């Protein structure tokens, strides 16, 4: 894992990261997804940590998905969401080029969490990539770190706990992150 101060951009895929990559479809064709509530607490901890440390972190969801449930979940999580993105790598590069003059020099500060083949190009570009344990085998081979959790099963929370070194924090430090 890389040190948090070196990260300037944290990008999450949605399906297979925040979800178990499954979808329910009712008779009207409306899709529903399953997410893990522990990821919500993880993002709350991250946001509080950002505030306390005045960390200039750009973090967001980037997905090819068009399902409105993704946007509703992102709103509830209070995280920016860019959906219906056909070329994730181009989107990331365009976003980074607005903040940095040299894309090659800023790659080290980009961390990407993904699980499937459409994440491969960003993982190849990123300075550090993370995958859930149930990711596609090519993603598992490419990722800098594979976590023990499956997508949609607290994977995001596990990543944030590691990033913020929660296991080594005192109870009062954790309490401050929960205020």
XYZ file of N, CA and C in Angstrom:
537
model
N 0.844 -1.185 0.000
C 0.000 0.000 0.000
C 0.883 1.241 0.000
N 0.434 2.258 -0.675
C 1.200 3.489 -0.702
C 0.721 4.415 0.426
N 1.580 5.309 0.798
C 1.305 6.248 1.875
C 0.256 7.265 1.422
N -0.712 7.574 2.258
C -1.838 8.409 1.871
C -1.423 9.780 1.366
N -0.360 10.357 1.910
C 0.043 11.702 1.491
C 0.512 11.748 0.039
N 0.871 10.619 -0.517
C 1.330 10.576 -1.911
C 0.188 10.461 -2.907
N -1.026 10.264 -2.407
C -2.191 10.071 -3.279
C -2.894 11.405 -3.502
N -3.154 11.732 -4.767
C -3.917 12.936 -5.091
C -5.272 12.591 -5.713
N -5.403 11.371 -6.249
C -6.641 10.969 -6.898
C -6.952 9.527 -6.534
N -8.185 9.303 -6.131
C -8.648 7.976 -5.760
C -9.930 7.723 -6.546
N -9.874 6.751 -7.456
C -11.017 6.469 -8.326
C -11.522 5.048 -8.092
N -12.827 4.930 -7.977
C -13.490 3.653 -7.736
C -14.367 3.284 -8.920
N -14.251 2.067 -9.398
C -15.285 1.512 -10.263
C -16.509 1.301 -9.372
N -17.657 1.015 -9.942
C -18.840 0.799 -9.103
C -19.224 -0.678 -9.027
N -19.702 -1.233 -10.155
C -20.125 -2.632 -10.144
C -18.937 -3.544 -9.883
N -19.095 -4.441 -8.930
C -18.016 -5.346 -8.563
C -17.055 -4.755 -7.555
N -17.238 -3.491 -7.214
C -16.439 -2.810 -6.193
C -17.368 -2.441 -5.029
N -18.365 -1.616 -5.312
C -19.381 -1.278 -4.317
C -20.507 -2.317 -4.296
N -20.595 -3.138 -5.332
C -21.629 -4.174 -5.415
C -20.981 -5.540 -5.590
N -21.812 -6.564 -5.490
C -21.326 -7.928 -5.711
C -21.379 -8.308 -7.190
N -21.556 -7.313 -8.047
C -21.576 -7.495 -9.495
C -22.828 -8.234 -9.974
N -23.813 -8.295 -9.120
C -25.085 -8.924 -9.473
C -26.143 -7.829 -9.579
N -27.216 -8.144 -10.294
C -28.310 -7.195 -10.439
C -29.630 -7.965 -10.378
N -30.601 -7.391 -9.696
C -31.955 -7.929 -9.705
C -32.752 -7.101 -10.705
N -33.592 -7.773 -11.489
C -34.442 -7.092 -12.459
C -35.877 -7.535 -12.201
N -36.779 -6.559 -11.984
C -38.176 -6.930 -11.750
C -38.929 -7.032 -13.075
N -40.207 -7.384 -13.001
C -41.001 -7.603 -14.207
C -41.168 -6.351 -15.059
N -40.935 -5.172 -14.467
C -40.996 -3.926 -15.242
C -39.641 -3.575 -15.860
N -38.637 -4.394 -15.586
C -37.304 -4.144 -16.127
C -36.466 -3.210 -15.280
N -36.919 -2.895 -14.078
C -36.189 -1.993 -13.189
C -35.141 -2.801 -12.434
N -33.926 -2.300 -12.477
C -32.805 -2.986 -11.845
C -32.599 -2.502 -10.416
N -32.169 -3.428 -9.573
C -31.770 -3.118 -8.206
C -30.408 -3.738 -7.960
N -29.661 -3.137 -7.073
C -28.326 -3.627 -6.748
C -28.207 -3.808 -5.244
N -27.206 -4.576 -4.837
C -26.942 -4.796 -3.411
C -25.593 -4.187 -3.086
N -25.568 -3.373 -2.039
C -24.327 -2.740 -1.578
C -24.111 -3.072 -0.105
N -22.908 -2.868 0.365
C -22.554 -3.146 1.749
C -22.520 -1.840 2.540
N -23.257 -1.782 3.639
C -23.310 -0.553 4.442
C -21.974 -0.201 5.081
N -21.108 -1.182 5.274
C -19.816 -0.860 5.886
C -18.990 0.046 4.972
N -19.239 -0.028 3.664
C -18.555 0.884 2.743
C -18.952 2.326 3.023
N -20.204 2.536 3.435
C -20.669 3.890 3.790
C -19.861 4.453 4.942
N -19.696 3.659 5.982
C -18.914 4.120 7.127
C -17.468 4.361 6.707
N -16.940 3.506 5.859
C -15.572 3.700 5.361
C -15.405 5.039 4.663
N -16.359 5.397 3.806
C -16.275 6.689 3.116
C -16.459 7.850 4.080
N -17.276 7.670 5.110
C -17.399 8.713 6.139
C -16.068 8.908 6.862
N -15.402 7.799 7.202
C -14.087 7.886 7.840
C -13.090 8.598 6.924
N -13.123 8.242 5.643
C -12.224 8.871 4.681
C -12.458 10.374 4.614
N -13.728 10.777 4.518
C -14.033 12.204 4.411
C -13.577 12.964 5.656
N -13.802 12.400 6.820
C -13.376 13.058 8.057
C -11.845 13.145 8.112
N -11.167 12.071 7.691
C -9.709 12.058 7.658
C -9.185 13.137 6.706
N -9.843 13.278 5.563
C -9.482 14.326 4.598
C -9.618 15.702 5.247
N -10.725 15.932 5.918
C -10.978 17.222 6.566
C -9.944 17.517 7.644
N -9.700 16.543 8.518
C -8.757 16.734 9.630
C -7.353 17.034 9.123
N -6.939 16.313 8.079
C -5.572 16.423 7.578
C -5.415 17.416 6.428
N -6.525 18.076 6.067
C -6.496 19.036 4.954
C -5.838 18.418 3.713
N -6.264 17.211 3.427
C -5.731 16.410 2.320
C -6.440 16.806 1.037
N -5.688 17.239 0.050
C -6.228 17.630 -1.246
C -6.402 16.368 -2.102
N -7.462 15.632 -1.831
C -7.739 14.375 -2.522
C -8.972 14.515 -3.391
N -8.822 14.165 -4.650
C -9.950 14.088 -5.566
C -10.370 12.621 -5.581
N -11.557 12.320 -5.059
C -12.014 10.930 -5.059
C -13.425 10.851 -5.615
N -13.682 9.782 -6.368
C -14.932 9.681 -7.095
C -15.142 8.266 -7.623
N -16.380 8.020 -8.036
C -16.760 6.793 -8.736
C -16.743 7.092 -10.221
N -16.222 6.160 -11.000
C -16.269 6.255 -12.454
C -16.788 4.918 -12.968
N -17.861 4.981 -13.751
C -18.497 3.742 -14.198
C -19.059 3.872 -15.610
N -19.078 2.770 -16.300
C -19.738 2.713 -17.608
C -21.242 2.539 -17.436
N -21.660 2.173 -16.244
C -23.058 1.881 -15.932
C -23.953 3.099 -16.147
N -25.178 2.829 -16.594
C -26.167 3.893 -16.802
C -27.331 3.797 -15.818
N -27.338 2.786 -14.979
C -28.427 2.556 -14.030
C -28.526 3.720 -13.037
N -29.712 4.326 -12.903
C -29.873 5.432 -11.949
C -29.610 5.033 -10.501
N -29.684 3.730 -10.196
C -29.399 3.275 -8.829
C -27.962 3.614 -8.433
N -27.066 3.640 -9.409
C -25.669 3.997 -9.132
C -25.596 5.436 -8.630
N -26.302 6.320 -9.299
C -26.298 7.730 -8.898
C -26.937 7.923 -7.527
N -28.022 7.208 -7.264
C -28.672 7.318 -5.961
C -27.746 6.836 -4.850
N -27.042 5.741 -5.106
C -26.119 5.228 -4.089
C -24.975 6.214 -3.865
N -24.422 6.759 -4.936
C -23.337 7.735 -4.810
C -23.801 8.960 -4.027
N -25.021 9.421 -4.288
C -25.562 10.556 -3.532
C -25.618 10.220 -2.046
N -26.102 9.038 -1.729
C -26.211 8.625 -0.333
C -24.829 8.528 0.313
N -23.837 8.089 -0.460
C -22.469 7.973 0.048
C -21.736 9.313 0.068
N -22.350 10.330 -0.542
C -21.738 11.651 -0.635
C -20.398 11.604 -1.372
N -20.408 10.920 -2.503
C -19.215 10.816 -3.334
C -19.589 11.188 -4.772
N -18.716 11.915 -5.437
C -18.957 12.271 -6.831
C -19.037 10.991 -7.659
N -19.912 11.020 -8.654
C -20.062 9.851 -9.523
C -20.149 10.294 -10.976
N -19.295 9.735 -11.770
C -19.317 9.968 -13.204
C -19.755 8.652 -13.839
N -20.934 8.659 -14.450
C -21.507 7.431 -14.993
C -21.629 7.526 -16.507
N -21.927 6.416 -17.113
C -22.049 6.311 -18.580
C -20.750 6.714 -19.267
N -19.617 6.436 -18.630
C -18.308 6.784 -19.189
C -17.827 5.609 -20.029
N -17.778 5.799 -21.325
C -17.383 4.706 -22.217
C -15.887 4.438 -22.174
N -15.085 5.492 -22.102
C -13.633 5.325 -22.081
C -13.101 5.884 -20.755
N -12.988 4.999 -19.781
C -12.582 5.417 -18.444
C -11.169 6.000 -18.425
N -10.264 5.404 -19.173
C -8.890 5.905 -19.186
C -8.836 7.334 -19.715
N -9.504 7.599 -20.815
C -9.511 8.955 -21.372
C -10.119 9.937 -20.364
N -11.190 9.529 -19.705
C -11.821 10.386 -18.710
C -10.829 10.731 -17.598
N -10.152 9.723 -17.079
C -9.166 9.937 -15.996
C -8.046 10.849 -16.477
N -7.529 10.580 -17.669
C -6.438 11.402 -18.191
C -6.884 12.847 -18.381
N -8.078 13.049 -18.903
C -8.604 14.409 -19.067
C -8.757 15.102 -17.713
N -9.257 14.367 -16.731
C -9.447 14.945 -15.393
C -8.100 15.316 -14.773
N -7.123 14.435 -14.898
C -5.794 14.713 -14.354
C -5.114 15.871 -15.073
N -5.322 15.972 -16.374
C -4.655 17.034 -17.144
C -5.156 18.422 -16.750
N -6.302 18.484 -16.089
C -6.801 19.770 -15.591
C -6.062 20.201 -14.330
N -5.446 19.252 -13.647
C -4.726 19.552 -12.397
C -3.215 19.512 -12.555
N -2.729 18.757 -13.531
C -1.294 18.526 -13.680
C -0.868 18.766 -15.125
N 0.328 19.292 -15.294
C 0.822 19.553 -16.642
C 1.451 18.318 -17.274
N 1.984 17.426 -16.470
C 2.643 16.241 -17.002
C 1.947 14.983 -16.473
N 1.208 14.302 -17.351
C 0.461 13.115 -16.928
C 1.365 11.995 -16.440
N 2.519 11.828 -17.039
C 3.412 10.749 -16.605
C 3.931 10.968 -15.192
N 4.144 12.220 -14.820
C 4.660 12.517 -13.481
C 3.588 12.392 -12.405
N 2.323 12.515 -12.772
C 1.269 12.474 -11.757
C 0.663 11.084 -11.588
N 1.049 10.136 -12.404
C 0.455 8.795 -12.345
C 0.655 8.119 -10.992
N 1.795 8.365 -10.353
C 2.071 7.710 -9.074
C 1.040 8.048 -8.008
N 0.433 9.202 -8.094
C -0.545 9.624 -7.099
C -1.971 9.203 -7.398
N -2.151 8.424 -8.461
C -3.472 7.922 -8.837
C -3.634 6.495 -8.341
N -4.659 6.274 -7.513
C -4.998 4.927 -7.043
C -6.361 4.578 -7.629
N -6.449 3.374 -8.198
C -7.686 2.934 -8.829
C -8.131 1.603 -8.248
N -9.415 1.494 -7.930
C -10.015 0.257 -7.443
C -10.973 -0.265 -8.497
N -10.673 -1.444 -9.029
C -11.509 -2.025 -10.074
C -11.505 -3.534 -10.018
N -12.394 -4.130 -10.802
C -12.562 -5.580 -10.726
C -12.675 -6.303 -12.054
N -12.861 -5.595 -13.159
C -13.140 -6.318 -14.400
C -12.326 -5.757 -15.570
N -12.441 -6.405 -16.706
C -11.578 -6.104 -17.854
C -11.665 -4.656 -18.312
N -12.816 -4.018 -18.148
C -12.914 -2.605 -18.558
C -12.159 -1.673 -17.609
N -11.563 -2.227 -16.568
C -10.723 -1.457 -15.647
C -9.239 -1.633 -15.948
N -8.919 -2.546 -16.829
C -7.523 -2.900 -17.092
C -6.682 -1.716 -17.582
N -7.215 -0.920 -18.498
C -6.425 0.199 -19.030
C -6.096 1.219 -17.938
N -7.046 1.504 -17.060
C -6.768 2.445 -15.966
C -5.778 1.831 -14.983
N -5.920 0.553 -14.729
C -4.989 -0.104 -13.804
C -3.567 -0.064 -14.371
N -3.444 -0.221 -15.672
C -2.124 -0.124 -16.307
C -1.564 1.285 -16.227
N -2.426 2.281 -16.243
C -2.009 3.686 -16.189
C -1.742 4.157 -14.761
N -2.497 3.638 -13.810
C -2.434 4.091 -12.419
C -1.099 3.805 -11.771
N -0.784 4.629 -10.792
C 0.406 4.373 -9.994
C 0.220 3.202 -9.064
N -1.027 2.957 -8.650
C -1.318 1.866 -7.729
C -2.746 1.412 -7.988
N -2.961 0.108 -8.052
C -4.306 -0.421 -8.297
C -4.635 -1.496 -7.277
N -5.932 -1.573 -6.973
C -6.422 -2.480 -5.939
C -7.621 -3.234 -6.501
N -7.700 -4.521 -6.172
C -8.800 -5.353 -6.652
C -9.413 -6.147 -5.506
N -10.710 -6.436 -5.605
C -11.329 -7.345 -4.640
C -10.915 -8.784 -4.961
N -11.079 -9.665 -4.003
C -10.623 -11.047 -4.172
C -11.362 -11.801 -5.270
N -12.549 -11.349 -5.655
C -13.318 -12.037 -6.689
C -13.242 -11.352 -8.053
N -12.231 -10.548 -8.270
C -12.068 -9.850 -9.546
C -11.703 -10.836 -10.658
N -11.821 -10.378 -11.880
C -11.398 -11.156 -13.041
C -9.926 -11.552 -12.872
N -9.561 -12.710 -13.365
C -8.194 -13.219 -13.147
C -7.120 -12.308 -13.734
N -7.400 -11.622 -14.821
C -6.406 -10.684 -15.375
C -6.249 -9.464 -14.475
N -7.331 -9.038 -13.862
C -7.276 -7.907 -12.930
C -6.510 -8.325 -11.672
N -6.773 -9.532 -11.188
C -6.050 -10.037 -10.019
C -4.548 -10.067 -10.284
N -4.166 -10.464 -11.498
C -2.745 -10.533 -11.856
C -2.133 -9.145 -11.994
N -2.917 -8.172 -12.424
C -2.411 -6.817 -12.668
C -2.365 -5.949 -11.408
N -3.315 -6.164 -10.504
C -3.455 -5.292 -9.330
C -2.191 -5.286 -8.481
N -1.840 -4.116 -7.964
C -0.730 -4.009 -7.013
C -1.088 -4.643 -5.682
N -2.383 -4.608 -5.355
C -2.835 -5.206 -4.111
C -4.211 -5.828 -4.321
N -4.361 -7.070 -3.871
C -5.637 -7.767 -3.887
C -6.062 -7.913 -2.430
N -7.256 -7.434 -2.127
C -7.739 -7.487 -0.754
C -8.512 -8.778 -0.503
N -8.757 -9.081 0.752
C -9.431 -10.328 1.098
C -10.930 -10.288 0.828
N -11.523 -9.103 0.852
C -12.964 -8.970 0.659
C -13.335 -9.052 -0.819
N -14.549 -9.537 -1.049
C -15.124 -9.551 -2.392
C -15.799 -8.208 -2.651
N -15.994 -7.886 -3.918
C -16.730 -6.676 -4.269
C -18.127 -6.719 -3.686
N -18.578 -5.596 -3.133
C -19.899 -5.514 -2.544
C -20.003 -6.158 -1.179
N -18.891 -6.632 -0.675
C -18.868 -7.324 0.612
C -17.946 -6.615 1.600
N -17.914 -5.292 1.517
C -17.053 -4.513 2.401
C -15.667 -4.281 1.838
N -15.504 -4.491 0.534
C -14.205 -4.280 -0.118
C -13.728 -2.834 0.008
N -14.618 -1.873 -0.245
C -14.240 -0.457 -0.153
C -13.833 -0.129 1.281
N -14.596 -0.612 2.243
C -14.279 -0.374 3.653
C -12.918 -0.970 4.003
N -12.649 -2.194 3.545
C -11.355 -2.812 3.826
C -10.222 -1.955 3.275
N -10.384 -1.458 2.058
C -9.366 -0.603 1.458
C -9.150 0.659 2.290
N -10.233 1.326 2.678
C -10.118 2.569 3.450
C -9.485 2.301 4.807
N -9.860 1.200 5.447
C -9.242 0.844 6.730
C -7.730 0.684 6.586
N -7.306 0.064 5.499
C -5.865 -0.112 5.258
C -5.218 1.236 4.950
N -5.838 2.003 4.074
C -5.299 3.308 3.678
C -5.111 4.222 4.884
N -6.099 4.245 5.764
C -6.049 5.131 6.925
C -5.374 4.481 8.128
N -4.930 3.255 7.961
C -4.245 2.511 9.030
C -5.105 2.440 10.291
N -6.372 2.133 10.105
C -7.339 2.091 11.202
C -6.923 1.105 12.289
N -6.354 -0.021 11.919
C -6.007 -1.039 12.922
C -4.948 -0.557 13.908
N -4.182 0.468 13.548
C -3.155 0.998 14.438
C -3.549 2.304 15.113
N -4.796 2.698 14.953
C -5.265 3.938 15.581
C -5.837 3.628 16.970
N -5.647 4.560 17.852
C -6.210 4.461 19.198
C -7.724 4.713 19.117
N -8.428 4.263 20.139
C -9.879 4.429 20.174
C -10.299 5.890 20.045
N -9.564 6.802 20.685
C -9.927 8.221 20.608
C -9.697 8.785 19.203
N -8.692 8.283 18.493
C -8.460 8.726 17.118
C -9.608 8.273 16.221
N -10.063 7.049 16.431
C -11.190 6.549 15.656
C -12.448 7.332 16.002
N -12.644 7.615 17.279
C -13.808 8.402 17.704
C -13.819 9.757 17.028
N -12.652 10.389 16.883
C -12.562 11.687 16.205
C -12.959 11.581 14.734
N -12.674 10.443 14.121
C -13.053 10.247 12.732
C -14.553 9.994 12.571
N -15.180 9.621 13.663
C -16.623 9.326 13.614
C -17.489 10.509 14.020
N -16.873 11.595 14.481
C -17.644 12.781 14.899
C -18.226 13.506 13.715
